[in-house]
Short mmCIF file of C-alpha atoms in Angstrom, two decimals:
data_model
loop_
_atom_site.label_atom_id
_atom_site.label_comp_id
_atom_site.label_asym_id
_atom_site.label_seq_id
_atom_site.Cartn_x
_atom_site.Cartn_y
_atom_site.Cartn_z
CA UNK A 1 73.79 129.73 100.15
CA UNK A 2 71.10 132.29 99.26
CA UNK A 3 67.87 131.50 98.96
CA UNK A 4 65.25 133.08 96.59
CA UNK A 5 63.09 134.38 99.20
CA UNK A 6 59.34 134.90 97.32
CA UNK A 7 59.73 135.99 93.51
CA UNK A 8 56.81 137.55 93.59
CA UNK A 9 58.56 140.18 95.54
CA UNK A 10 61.28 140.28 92.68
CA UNK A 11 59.09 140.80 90.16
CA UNK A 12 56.89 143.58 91.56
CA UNK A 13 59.37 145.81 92.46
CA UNK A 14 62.00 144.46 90.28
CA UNK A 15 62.67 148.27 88.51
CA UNK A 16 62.19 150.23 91.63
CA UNK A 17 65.10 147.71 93.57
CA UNK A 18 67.10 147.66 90.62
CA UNK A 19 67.06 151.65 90.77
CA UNK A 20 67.91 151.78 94.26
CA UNK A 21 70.31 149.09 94.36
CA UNK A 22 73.45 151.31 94.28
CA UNK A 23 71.54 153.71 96.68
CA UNK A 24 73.15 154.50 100.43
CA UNK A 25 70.06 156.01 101.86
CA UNK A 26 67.79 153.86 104.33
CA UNK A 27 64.64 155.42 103.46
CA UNK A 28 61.65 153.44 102.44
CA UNK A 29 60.61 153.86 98.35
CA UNK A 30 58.02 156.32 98.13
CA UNK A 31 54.81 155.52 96.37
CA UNK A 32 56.25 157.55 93.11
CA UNK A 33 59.36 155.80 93.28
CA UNK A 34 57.47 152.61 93.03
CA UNK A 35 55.39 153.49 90.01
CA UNK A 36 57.51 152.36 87.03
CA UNK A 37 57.53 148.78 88.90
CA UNK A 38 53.31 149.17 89.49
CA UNK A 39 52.75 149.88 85.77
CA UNK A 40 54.97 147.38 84.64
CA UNK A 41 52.82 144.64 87.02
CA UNK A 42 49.46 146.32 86.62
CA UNK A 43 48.46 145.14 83.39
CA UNK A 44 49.24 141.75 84.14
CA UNK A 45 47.33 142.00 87.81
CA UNK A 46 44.09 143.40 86.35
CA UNK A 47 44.12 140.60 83.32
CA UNK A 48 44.11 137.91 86.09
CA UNK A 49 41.54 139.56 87.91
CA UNK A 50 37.74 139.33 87.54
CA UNK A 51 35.57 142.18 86.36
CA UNK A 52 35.40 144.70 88.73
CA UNK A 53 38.14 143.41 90.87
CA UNK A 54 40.66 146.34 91.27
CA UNK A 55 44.04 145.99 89.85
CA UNK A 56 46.59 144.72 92.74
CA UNK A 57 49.77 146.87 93.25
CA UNK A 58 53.11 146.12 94.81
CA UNK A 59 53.77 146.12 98.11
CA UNK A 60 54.02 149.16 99.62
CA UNK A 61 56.65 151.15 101.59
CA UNK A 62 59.61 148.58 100.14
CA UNK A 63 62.66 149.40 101.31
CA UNK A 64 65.61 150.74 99.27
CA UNK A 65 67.34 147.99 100.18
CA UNK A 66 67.70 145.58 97.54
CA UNK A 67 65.82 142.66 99.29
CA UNK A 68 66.72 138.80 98.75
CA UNK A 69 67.14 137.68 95.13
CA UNK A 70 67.58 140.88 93.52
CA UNK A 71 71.58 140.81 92.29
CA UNK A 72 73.12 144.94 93.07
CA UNK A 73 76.26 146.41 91.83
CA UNK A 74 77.59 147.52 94.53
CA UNK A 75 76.72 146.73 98.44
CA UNK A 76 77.29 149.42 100.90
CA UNK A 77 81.06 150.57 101.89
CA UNK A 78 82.41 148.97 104.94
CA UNK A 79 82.92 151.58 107.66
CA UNK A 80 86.43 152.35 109.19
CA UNK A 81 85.42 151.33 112.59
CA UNK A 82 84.51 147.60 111.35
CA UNK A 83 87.96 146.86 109.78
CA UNK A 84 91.40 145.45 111.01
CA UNK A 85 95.08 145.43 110.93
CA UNK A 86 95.80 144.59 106.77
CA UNK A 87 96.71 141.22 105.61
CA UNK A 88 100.45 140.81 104.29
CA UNK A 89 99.34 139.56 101.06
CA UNK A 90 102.85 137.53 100.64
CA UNK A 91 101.74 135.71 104.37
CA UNK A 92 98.14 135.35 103.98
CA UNK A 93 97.68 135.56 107.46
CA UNK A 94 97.83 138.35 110.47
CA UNK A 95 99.40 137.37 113.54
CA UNK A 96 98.22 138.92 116.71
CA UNK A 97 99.62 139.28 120.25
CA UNK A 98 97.18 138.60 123.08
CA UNK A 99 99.93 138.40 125.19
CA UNK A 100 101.74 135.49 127.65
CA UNK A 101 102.04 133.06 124.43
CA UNK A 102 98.22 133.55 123.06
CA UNK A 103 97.87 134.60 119.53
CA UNK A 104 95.36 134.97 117.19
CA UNK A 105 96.18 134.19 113.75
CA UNK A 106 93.63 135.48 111.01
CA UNK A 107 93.15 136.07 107.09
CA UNK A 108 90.63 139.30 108.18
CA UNK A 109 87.47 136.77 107.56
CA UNK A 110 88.06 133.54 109.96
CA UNK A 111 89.94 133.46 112.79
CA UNK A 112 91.70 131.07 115.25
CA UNK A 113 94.19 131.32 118.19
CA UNK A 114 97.34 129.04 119.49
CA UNK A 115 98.78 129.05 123.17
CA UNK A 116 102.25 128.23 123.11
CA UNK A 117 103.47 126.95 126.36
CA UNK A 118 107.06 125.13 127.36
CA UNK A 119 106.68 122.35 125.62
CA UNK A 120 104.03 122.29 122.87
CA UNK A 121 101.03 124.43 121.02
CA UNK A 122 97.33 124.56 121.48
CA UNK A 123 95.78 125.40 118.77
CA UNK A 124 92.30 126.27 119.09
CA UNK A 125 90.35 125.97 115.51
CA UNK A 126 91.62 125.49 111.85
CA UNK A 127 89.49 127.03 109.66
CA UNK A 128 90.06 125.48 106.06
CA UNK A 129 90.54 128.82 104.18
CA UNK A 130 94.27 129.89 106.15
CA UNK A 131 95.11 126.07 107.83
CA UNK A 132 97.99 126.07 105.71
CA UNK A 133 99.30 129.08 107.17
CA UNK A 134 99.18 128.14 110.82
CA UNK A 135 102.45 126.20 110.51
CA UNK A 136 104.01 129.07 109.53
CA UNK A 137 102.41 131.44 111.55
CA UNK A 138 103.13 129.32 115.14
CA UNK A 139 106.59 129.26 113.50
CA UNK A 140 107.13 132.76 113.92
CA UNK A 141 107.01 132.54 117.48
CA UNK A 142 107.81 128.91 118.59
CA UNK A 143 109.98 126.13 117.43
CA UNK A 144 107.39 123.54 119.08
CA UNK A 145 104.90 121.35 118.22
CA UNK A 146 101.23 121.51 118.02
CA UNK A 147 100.23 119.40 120.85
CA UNK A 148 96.30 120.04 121.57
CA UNK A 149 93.81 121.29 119.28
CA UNK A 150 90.59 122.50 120.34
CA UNK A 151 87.08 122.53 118.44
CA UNK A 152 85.15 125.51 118.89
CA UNK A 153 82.15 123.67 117.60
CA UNK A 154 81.64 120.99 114.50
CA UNK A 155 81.05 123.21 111.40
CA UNK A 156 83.99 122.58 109.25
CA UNK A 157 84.52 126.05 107.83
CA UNK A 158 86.23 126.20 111.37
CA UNK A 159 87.80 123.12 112.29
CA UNK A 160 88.04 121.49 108.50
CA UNK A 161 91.91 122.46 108.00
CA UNK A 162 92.84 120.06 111.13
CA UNK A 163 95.21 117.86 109.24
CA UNK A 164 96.81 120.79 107.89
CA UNK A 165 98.84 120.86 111.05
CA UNK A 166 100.22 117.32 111.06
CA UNK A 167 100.91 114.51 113.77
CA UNK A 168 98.66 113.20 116.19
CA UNK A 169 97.40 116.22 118.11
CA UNK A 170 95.68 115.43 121.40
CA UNK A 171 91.85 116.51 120.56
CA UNK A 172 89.00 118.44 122.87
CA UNK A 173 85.53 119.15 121.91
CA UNK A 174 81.99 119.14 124.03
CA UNK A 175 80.55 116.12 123.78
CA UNK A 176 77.66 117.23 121.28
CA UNK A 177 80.48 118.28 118.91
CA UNK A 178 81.32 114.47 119.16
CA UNK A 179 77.99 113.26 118.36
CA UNK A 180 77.95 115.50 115.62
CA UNK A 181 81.02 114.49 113.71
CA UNK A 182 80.43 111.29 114.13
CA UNK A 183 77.03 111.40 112.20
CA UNK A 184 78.87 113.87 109.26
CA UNK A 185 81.81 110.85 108.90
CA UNK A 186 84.25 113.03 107.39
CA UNK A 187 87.80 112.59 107.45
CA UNK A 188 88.78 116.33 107.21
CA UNK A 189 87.44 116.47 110.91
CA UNK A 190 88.81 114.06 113.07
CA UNK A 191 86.90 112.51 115.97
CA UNK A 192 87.79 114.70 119.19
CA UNK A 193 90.12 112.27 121.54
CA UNK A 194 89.16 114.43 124.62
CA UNK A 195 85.58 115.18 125.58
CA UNK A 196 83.44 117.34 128.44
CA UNK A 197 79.77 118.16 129.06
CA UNK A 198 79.86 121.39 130.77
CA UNK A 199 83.48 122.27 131.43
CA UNK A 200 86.97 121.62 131.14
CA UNK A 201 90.52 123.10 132.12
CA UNK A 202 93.30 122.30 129.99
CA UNK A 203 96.05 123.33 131.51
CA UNK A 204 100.02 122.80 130.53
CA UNK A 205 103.09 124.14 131.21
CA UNK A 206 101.59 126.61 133.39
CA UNK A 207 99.45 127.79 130.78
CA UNK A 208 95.38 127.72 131.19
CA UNK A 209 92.14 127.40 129.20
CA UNK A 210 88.77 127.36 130.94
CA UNK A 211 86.67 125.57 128.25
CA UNK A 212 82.65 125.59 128.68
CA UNK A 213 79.42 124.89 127.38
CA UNK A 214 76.28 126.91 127.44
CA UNK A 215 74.12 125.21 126.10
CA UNK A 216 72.51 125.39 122.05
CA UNK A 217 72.72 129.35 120.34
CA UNK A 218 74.40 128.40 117.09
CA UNK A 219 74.72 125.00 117.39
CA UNK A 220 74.88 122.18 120.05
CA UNK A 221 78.44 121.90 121.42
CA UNK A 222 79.35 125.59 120.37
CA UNK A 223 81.99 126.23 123.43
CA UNK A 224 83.53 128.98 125.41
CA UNK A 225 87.16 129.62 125.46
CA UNK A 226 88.15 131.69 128.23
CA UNK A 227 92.19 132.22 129.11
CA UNK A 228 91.77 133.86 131.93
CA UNK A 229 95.68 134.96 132.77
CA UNK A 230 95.81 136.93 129.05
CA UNK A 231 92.16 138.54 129.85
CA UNK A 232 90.80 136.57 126.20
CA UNK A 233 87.94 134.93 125.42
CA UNK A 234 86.85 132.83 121.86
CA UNK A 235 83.72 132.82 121.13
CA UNK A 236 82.48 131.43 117.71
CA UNK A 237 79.78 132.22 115.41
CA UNK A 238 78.10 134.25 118.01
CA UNK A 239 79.39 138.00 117.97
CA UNK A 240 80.61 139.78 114.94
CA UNK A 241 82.40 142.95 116.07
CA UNK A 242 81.41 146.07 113.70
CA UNK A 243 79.43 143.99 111.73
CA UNK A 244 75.65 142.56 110.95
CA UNK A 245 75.99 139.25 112.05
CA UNK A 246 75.90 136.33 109.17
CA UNK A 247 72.56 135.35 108.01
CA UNK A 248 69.92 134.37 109.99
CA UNK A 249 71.84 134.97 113.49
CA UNK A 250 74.15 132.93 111.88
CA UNK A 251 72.20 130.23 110.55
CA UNK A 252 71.45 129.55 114.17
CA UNK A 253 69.94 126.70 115.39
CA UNK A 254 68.38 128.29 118.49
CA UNK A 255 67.70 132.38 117.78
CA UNK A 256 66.97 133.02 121.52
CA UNK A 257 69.67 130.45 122.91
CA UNK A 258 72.12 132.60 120.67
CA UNK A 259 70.94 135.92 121.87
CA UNK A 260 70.77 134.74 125.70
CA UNK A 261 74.76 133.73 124.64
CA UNK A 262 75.60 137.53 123.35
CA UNK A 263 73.96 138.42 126.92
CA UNK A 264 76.23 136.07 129.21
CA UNK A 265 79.49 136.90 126.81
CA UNK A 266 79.20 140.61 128.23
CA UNK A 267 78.54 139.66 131.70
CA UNK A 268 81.75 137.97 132.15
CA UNK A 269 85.04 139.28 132.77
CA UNK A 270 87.40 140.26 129.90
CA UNK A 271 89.38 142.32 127.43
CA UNK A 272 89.40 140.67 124.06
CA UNK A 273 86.85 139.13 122.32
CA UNK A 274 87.89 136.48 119.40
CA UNK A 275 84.64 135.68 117.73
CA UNK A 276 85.93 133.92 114.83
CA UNK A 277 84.77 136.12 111.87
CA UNK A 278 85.79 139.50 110.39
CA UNK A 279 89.28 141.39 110.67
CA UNK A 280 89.54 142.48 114.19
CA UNK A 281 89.08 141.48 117.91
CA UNK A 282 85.92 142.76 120.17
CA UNK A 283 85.29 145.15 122.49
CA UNK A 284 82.28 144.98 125.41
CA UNK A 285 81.29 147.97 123.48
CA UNK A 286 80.94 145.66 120.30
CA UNK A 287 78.98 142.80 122.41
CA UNK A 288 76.76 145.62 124.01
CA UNK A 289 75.92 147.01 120.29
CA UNK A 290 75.02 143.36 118.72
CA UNK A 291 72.90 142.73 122.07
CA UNK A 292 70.86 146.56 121.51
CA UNK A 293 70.67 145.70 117.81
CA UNK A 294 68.93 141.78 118.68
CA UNK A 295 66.51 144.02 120.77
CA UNK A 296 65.59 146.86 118.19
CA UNK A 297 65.51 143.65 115.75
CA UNK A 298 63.35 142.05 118.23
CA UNK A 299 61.28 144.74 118.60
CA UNK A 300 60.10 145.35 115.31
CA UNK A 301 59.27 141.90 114.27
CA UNK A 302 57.16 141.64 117.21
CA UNK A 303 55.39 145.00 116.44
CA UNK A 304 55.00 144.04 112.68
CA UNK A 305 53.49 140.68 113.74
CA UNK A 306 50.94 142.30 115.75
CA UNK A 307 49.93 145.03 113.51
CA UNK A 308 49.61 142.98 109.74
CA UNK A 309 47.01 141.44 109.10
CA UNK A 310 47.06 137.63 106.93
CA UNK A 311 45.46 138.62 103.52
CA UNK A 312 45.00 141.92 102.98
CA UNK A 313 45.46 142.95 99.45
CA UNK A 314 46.13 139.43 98.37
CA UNK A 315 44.44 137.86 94.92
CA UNK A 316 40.89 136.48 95.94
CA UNK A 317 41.99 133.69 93.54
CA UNK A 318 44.48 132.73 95.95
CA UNK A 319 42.40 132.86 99.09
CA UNK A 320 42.46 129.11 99.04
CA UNK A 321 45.79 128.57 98.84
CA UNK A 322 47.62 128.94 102.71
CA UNK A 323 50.59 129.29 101.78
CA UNK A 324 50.22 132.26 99.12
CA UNK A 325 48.12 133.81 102.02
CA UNK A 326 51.15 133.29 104.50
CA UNK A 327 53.51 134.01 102.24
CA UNK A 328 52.52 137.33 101.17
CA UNK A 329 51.65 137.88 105.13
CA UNK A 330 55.74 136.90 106.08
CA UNK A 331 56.87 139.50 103.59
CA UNK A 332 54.48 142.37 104.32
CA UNK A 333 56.08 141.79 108.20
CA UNK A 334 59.26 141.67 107.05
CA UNK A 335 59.00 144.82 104.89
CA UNK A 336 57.69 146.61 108.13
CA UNK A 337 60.71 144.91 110.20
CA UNK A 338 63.72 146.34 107.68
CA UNK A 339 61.69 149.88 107.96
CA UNK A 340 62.08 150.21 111.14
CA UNK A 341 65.33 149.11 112.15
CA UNK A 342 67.30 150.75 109.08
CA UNK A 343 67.44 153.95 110.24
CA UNK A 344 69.06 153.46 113.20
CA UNK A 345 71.33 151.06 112.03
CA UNK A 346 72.41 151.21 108.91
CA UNK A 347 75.21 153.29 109.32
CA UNK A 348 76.06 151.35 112.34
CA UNK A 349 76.93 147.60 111.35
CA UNK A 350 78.90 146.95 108.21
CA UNK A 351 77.33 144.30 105.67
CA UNK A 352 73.94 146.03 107.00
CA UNK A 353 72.29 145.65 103.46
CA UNK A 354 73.89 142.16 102.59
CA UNK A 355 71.84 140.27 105.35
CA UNK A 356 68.88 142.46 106.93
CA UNK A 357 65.83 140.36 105.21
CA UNK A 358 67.66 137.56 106.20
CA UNK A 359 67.35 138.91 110.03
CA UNK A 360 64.10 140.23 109.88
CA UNK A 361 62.63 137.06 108.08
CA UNK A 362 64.70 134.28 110.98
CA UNK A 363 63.60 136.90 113.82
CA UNK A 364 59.72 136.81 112.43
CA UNK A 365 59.75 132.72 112.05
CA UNK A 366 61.82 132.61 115.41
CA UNK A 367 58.95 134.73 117.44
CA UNK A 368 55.72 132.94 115.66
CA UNK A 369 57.07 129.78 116.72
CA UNK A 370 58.38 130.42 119.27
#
């Protein structure tokens, strides 16, 4: 869901976004770019004001980049070295070999994997949008059963299509995913049979998956999937190969436990990443870009904290009022944040323009309170 993030911002630079909104560059709108949206706001400014009060003006130094609430034409194009293998359109799935009977299965926006062994499947996830097409998809390769199914975590764009798959699959979560399905109550994720606090091998037919837990990034219960003979590991909601991670570091529920997780996912040992989003596999080149991006991100929140000041430029009427004070304060950091870091990395992470302010406003909150 999007949120309207301040309409105040909307409505002062409402003409110069709109302008820009179909705009590739990463540079910051120029104070003459801005005018049409100052004289459009000016008027109304200086009636509110008292005599002799000076007329307020937009903020300045807004980026190009349409910011949250303001609806664009077209986002930037996705870069070559962000996309995957095509969907069959007639499947609705891809199918690919990690080798010795591991396979990820994907639609190019959520994926999941299976481990076929001698006498049954694992499957680990079922995201809602492609469950359907598991079946068919383990069918390709096996004439056997799904067996074991493992939850990454609880959120039920990834595990919601578990019934899809039929029978009474043997089920293995952390025991935090447990707690948390059995608060949500809902019968399109069934309660996990099989449980662990910190680790668990699940091993069959000669076939082996380390599974661990490290602790609250994106959620409590969010596991590691490690199969350590086929050089794999499944991560979820915690990398995004090529791309600018989902909003808000994912809508994480601990910003720093997420980024210490992007840090520990490149110190250990293997050659595909699954990460559960986006049409292709990662690379430790892919985990050590996210990690340099967090930093730079990191960076310049920290720097815009420390260098705005709460209240400049802001009505005198509302000096009363906290939360306009605060308010305009968040946004003047967050303009200084997308500044900085757009240069650098705009033509670097595909999506980019769909969910900076949403970074740069979850990386501000994240280091105030933290």
């Amino acid at each position: 869901m999007r949120s309207n993030r301040s309409t105040r911002v909307v409505s002062l630079i409402a003409v110069a976004a709109l302008a820009a909104c179909t705009r590739q560059e990463p540079a910051p709108l120029t104070a003459e770019a801005a005018t049409p949206a100052q004289d459009a706001t000016t008027s109304a400014s200086a009636s509110d004001s008292a005599p002799g009060t000076p007329a307020r003006v937009p903020y300045a130094d807004m980026p190009q980049l349409a910011p949250i609430g303001v609806r664009i034409d077209k986002h930037l194009d996705v870069p070559e070295s962000a996309r995957g293998p095509a969907i069959d359109p007639a499947k609705g799935y891809r199918l690919q070999d990690l080798g010795d009977g591991l396979y990820m299965v994907t639609d190019n926006a959520y994926q999941s994997m299976f481990l076929v062994y001698d006498k049954g499947v694992v499957v680990i996830d079922t995201p809602p949008t492609f469950s359907s097409h598991i079946p068919a998809a383990i069918a390709e390769v096996t004439k056997n059963p799904v067996t074991h199914v493992v939850y990454s975590h609880s959120h039920k764009d990834h595990i919601g299509g578990t019934r899809a798959l039929g029978g009474k699959p043997i089920i293995i979560a952390q025991e935090e995913t447990l707690r948390l399905l059995k608060r949500d109550n809902d019968p399109d994720r069934p309660l996990p049979t099989v449980t662990f606090k910190d680790a668990y091998t699940l091993e069959v037919g000669g076939k082996k998956l380390d599974l661990s837990y490290h602790g609250n990034g994106h959620e409590p219960g969010n596991i590691f999937i490690s199969a350590p003979k086929q050089k794999a590991l499944m991560v979820v909601d915690v990398v995004f190969p090529g791309w600018m991670p989902w909003r808000r570091f994912a809508v994480a529920q601990d910003v720093f436990g997420s980024i210490a997780q992007v840090d520990k996912i490149n110190s250990m040992e293997w050659d595909t990443l699954v990460g559960g989003h986006v049409a292709r596999t990662g690379t430790h080149a892919d985990v050590q870009q996210q990690a340099e991006f967090y930093k730079d991100l990191r960076d310049a929140a920290g720097k815009a904290l420390s260098t705005t000041k709460p209240g400049e430029g802001v009505n005198p009427k509302d000096m009363d009022n906290p939360w306009a004070i605060f308010d305009d304060y968040i946004d003047r950091v967050v303009i200084q944040c997308v500044n900085s870091v757009t240069p650098k990395w705009q033509p670097r992470l595909a999506g980019y323009d769909v969910y900076i302010w949403d970074q740069c406003y979850a990386m501000e909150q994240a280091l105030r309170i933290d």
